[in-house]
Short mmCIF file of C-alpha atoms in Angstrom, two decimals:
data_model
loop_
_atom_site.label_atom_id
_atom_site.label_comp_id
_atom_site.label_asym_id
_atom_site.label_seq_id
_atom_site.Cartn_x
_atom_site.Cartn_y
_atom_site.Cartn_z
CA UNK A 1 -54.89 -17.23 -34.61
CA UNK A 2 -55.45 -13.33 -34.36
CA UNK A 3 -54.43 -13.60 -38.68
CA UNK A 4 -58.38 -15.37 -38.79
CA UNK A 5 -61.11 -13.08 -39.66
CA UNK A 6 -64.49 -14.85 -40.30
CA UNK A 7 -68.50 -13.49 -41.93
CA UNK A 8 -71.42 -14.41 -39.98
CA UNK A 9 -73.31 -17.07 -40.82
CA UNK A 10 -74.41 -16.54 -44.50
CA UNK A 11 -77.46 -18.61 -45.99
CA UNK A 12 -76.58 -20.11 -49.27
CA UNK A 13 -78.50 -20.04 -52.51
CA UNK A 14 -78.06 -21.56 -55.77
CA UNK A 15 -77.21 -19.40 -58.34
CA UNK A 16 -76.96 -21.43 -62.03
CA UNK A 17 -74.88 -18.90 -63.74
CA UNK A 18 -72.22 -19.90 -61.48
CA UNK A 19 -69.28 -21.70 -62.53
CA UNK A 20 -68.38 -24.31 -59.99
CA UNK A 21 -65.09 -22.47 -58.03
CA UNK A 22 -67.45 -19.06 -58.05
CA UNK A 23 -68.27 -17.81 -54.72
CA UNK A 24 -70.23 -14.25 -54.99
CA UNK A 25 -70.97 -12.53 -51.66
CA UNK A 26 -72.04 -8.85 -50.96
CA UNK A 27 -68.86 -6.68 -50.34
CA UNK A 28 -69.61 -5.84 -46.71
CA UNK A 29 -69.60 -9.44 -45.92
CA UNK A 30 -66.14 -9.96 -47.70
CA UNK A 31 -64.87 -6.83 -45.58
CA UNK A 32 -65.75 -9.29 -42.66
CA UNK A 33 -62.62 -11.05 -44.81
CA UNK A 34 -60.70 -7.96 -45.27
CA UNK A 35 -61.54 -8.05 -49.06
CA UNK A 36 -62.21 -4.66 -50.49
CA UNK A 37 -61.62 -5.52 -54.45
CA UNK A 38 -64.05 -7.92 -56.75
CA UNK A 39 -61.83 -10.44 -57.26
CA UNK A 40 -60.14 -13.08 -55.15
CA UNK A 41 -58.44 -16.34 -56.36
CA UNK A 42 -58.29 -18.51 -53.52
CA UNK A 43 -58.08 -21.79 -52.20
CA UNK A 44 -61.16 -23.25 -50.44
CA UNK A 45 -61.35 -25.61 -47.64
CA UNK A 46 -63.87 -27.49 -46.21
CA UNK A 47 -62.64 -28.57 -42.98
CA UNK A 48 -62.03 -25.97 -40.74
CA UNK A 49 -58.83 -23.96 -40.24
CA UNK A 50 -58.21 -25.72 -36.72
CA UNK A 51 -57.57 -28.78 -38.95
CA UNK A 52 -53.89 -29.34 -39.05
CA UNK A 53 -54.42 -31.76 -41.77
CA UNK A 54 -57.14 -29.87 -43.56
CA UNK A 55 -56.73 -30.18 -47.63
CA UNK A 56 -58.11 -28.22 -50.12
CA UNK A 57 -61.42 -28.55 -51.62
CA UNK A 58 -60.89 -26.19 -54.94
CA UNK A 59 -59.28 -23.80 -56.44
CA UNK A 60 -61.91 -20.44 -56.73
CA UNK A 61 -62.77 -16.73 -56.78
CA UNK A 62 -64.96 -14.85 -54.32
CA UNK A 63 -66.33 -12.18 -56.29
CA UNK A 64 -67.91 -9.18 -54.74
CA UNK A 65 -71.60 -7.83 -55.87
CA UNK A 66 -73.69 -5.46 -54.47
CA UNK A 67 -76.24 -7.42 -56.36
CA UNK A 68 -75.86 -10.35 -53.86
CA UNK A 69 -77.59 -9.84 -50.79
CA UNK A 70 -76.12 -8.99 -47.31
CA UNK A 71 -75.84 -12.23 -45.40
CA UNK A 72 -75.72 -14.48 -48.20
CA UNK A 73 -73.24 -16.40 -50.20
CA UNK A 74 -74.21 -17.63 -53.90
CA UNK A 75 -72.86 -20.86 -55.62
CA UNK A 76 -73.40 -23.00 -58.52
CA UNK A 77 -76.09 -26.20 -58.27
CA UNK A 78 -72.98 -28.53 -58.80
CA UNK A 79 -71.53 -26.08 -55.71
CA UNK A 80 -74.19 -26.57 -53.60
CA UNK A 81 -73.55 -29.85 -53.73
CA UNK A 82 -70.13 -30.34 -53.15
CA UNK A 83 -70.60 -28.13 -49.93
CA UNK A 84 -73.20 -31.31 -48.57
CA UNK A 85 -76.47 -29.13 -49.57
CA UNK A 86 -75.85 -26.90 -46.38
CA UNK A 87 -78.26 -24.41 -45.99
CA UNK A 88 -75.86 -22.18 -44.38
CA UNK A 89 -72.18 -21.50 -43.82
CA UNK A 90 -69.20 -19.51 -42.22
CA UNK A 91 -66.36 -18.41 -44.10
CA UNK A 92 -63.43 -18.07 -42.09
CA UNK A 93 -59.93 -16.67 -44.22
CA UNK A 94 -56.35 -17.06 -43.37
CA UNK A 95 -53.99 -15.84 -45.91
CA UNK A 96 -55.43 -17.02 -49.17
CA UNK A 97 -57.40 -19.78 -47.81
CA UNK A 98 -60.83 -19.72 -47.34
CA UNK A 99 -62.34 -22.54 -44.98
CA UNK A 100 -66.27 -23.36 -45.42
CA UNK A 101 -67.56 -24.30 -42.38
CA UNK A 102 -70.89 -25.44 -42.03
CA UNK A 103 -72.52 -24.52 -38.19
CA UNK A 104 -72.47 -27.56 -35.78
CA UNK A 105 -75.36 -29.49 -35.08
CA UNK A 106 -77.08 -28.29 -31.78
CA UNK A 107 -77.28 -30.43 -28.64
CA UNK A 108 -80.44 -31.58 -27.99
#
């Protein structure tokens, strides 16, 4: 899969003026992606992209801001939500699709 590219682990925080679909990261995190402009319609998935049978969650836009912080990814309440409250996620891309992929539970 040498077409994935993937961002750290980014810690998620709520960000009401969010519509739900609105992803804003900082930009050096979506070069991680190989994003360089503000915009991106995508599709976002929340299995991840190993799943052959992975279907999408929404339809959305990453948007860019050097107002968000480094290491960081900003959604909606009703977001938040929908992504099972995780505290913090990996974005991995392939194409258009971005998977959301929340880090595995450690063994004890």
């Amino acid at each position: 899969m040498s077409d994935l590219k993937h961002t750290q682990d980014l810690n998620v925080y709520i960000d009401n003026g969010l519509s739900t679909g609105e992803f804003v990261m900082h930009p050096n995190d979506g070069f991680d992606l190989g994003l360089v402009t503000t915009h991106h319609p995508v599709s976002f998935y929340h299995d991840p992209p190993t799943m052959p049978s992975a279907k999408p969650l929404l339809a959305g836009t990453i948007l860019l801001r050097n107002t968000c912080r480094s290491g960081t990814l900003e959604v909606s309440k009703k977001q938040w939500e929908m992504l099972g409250r995780e505290k913090s996620v990996t974005l991995f891309i392939k194409t258009d699709k971005i998977f959301i992929v929340s880090p595995r539970p450690k063994a004890e």
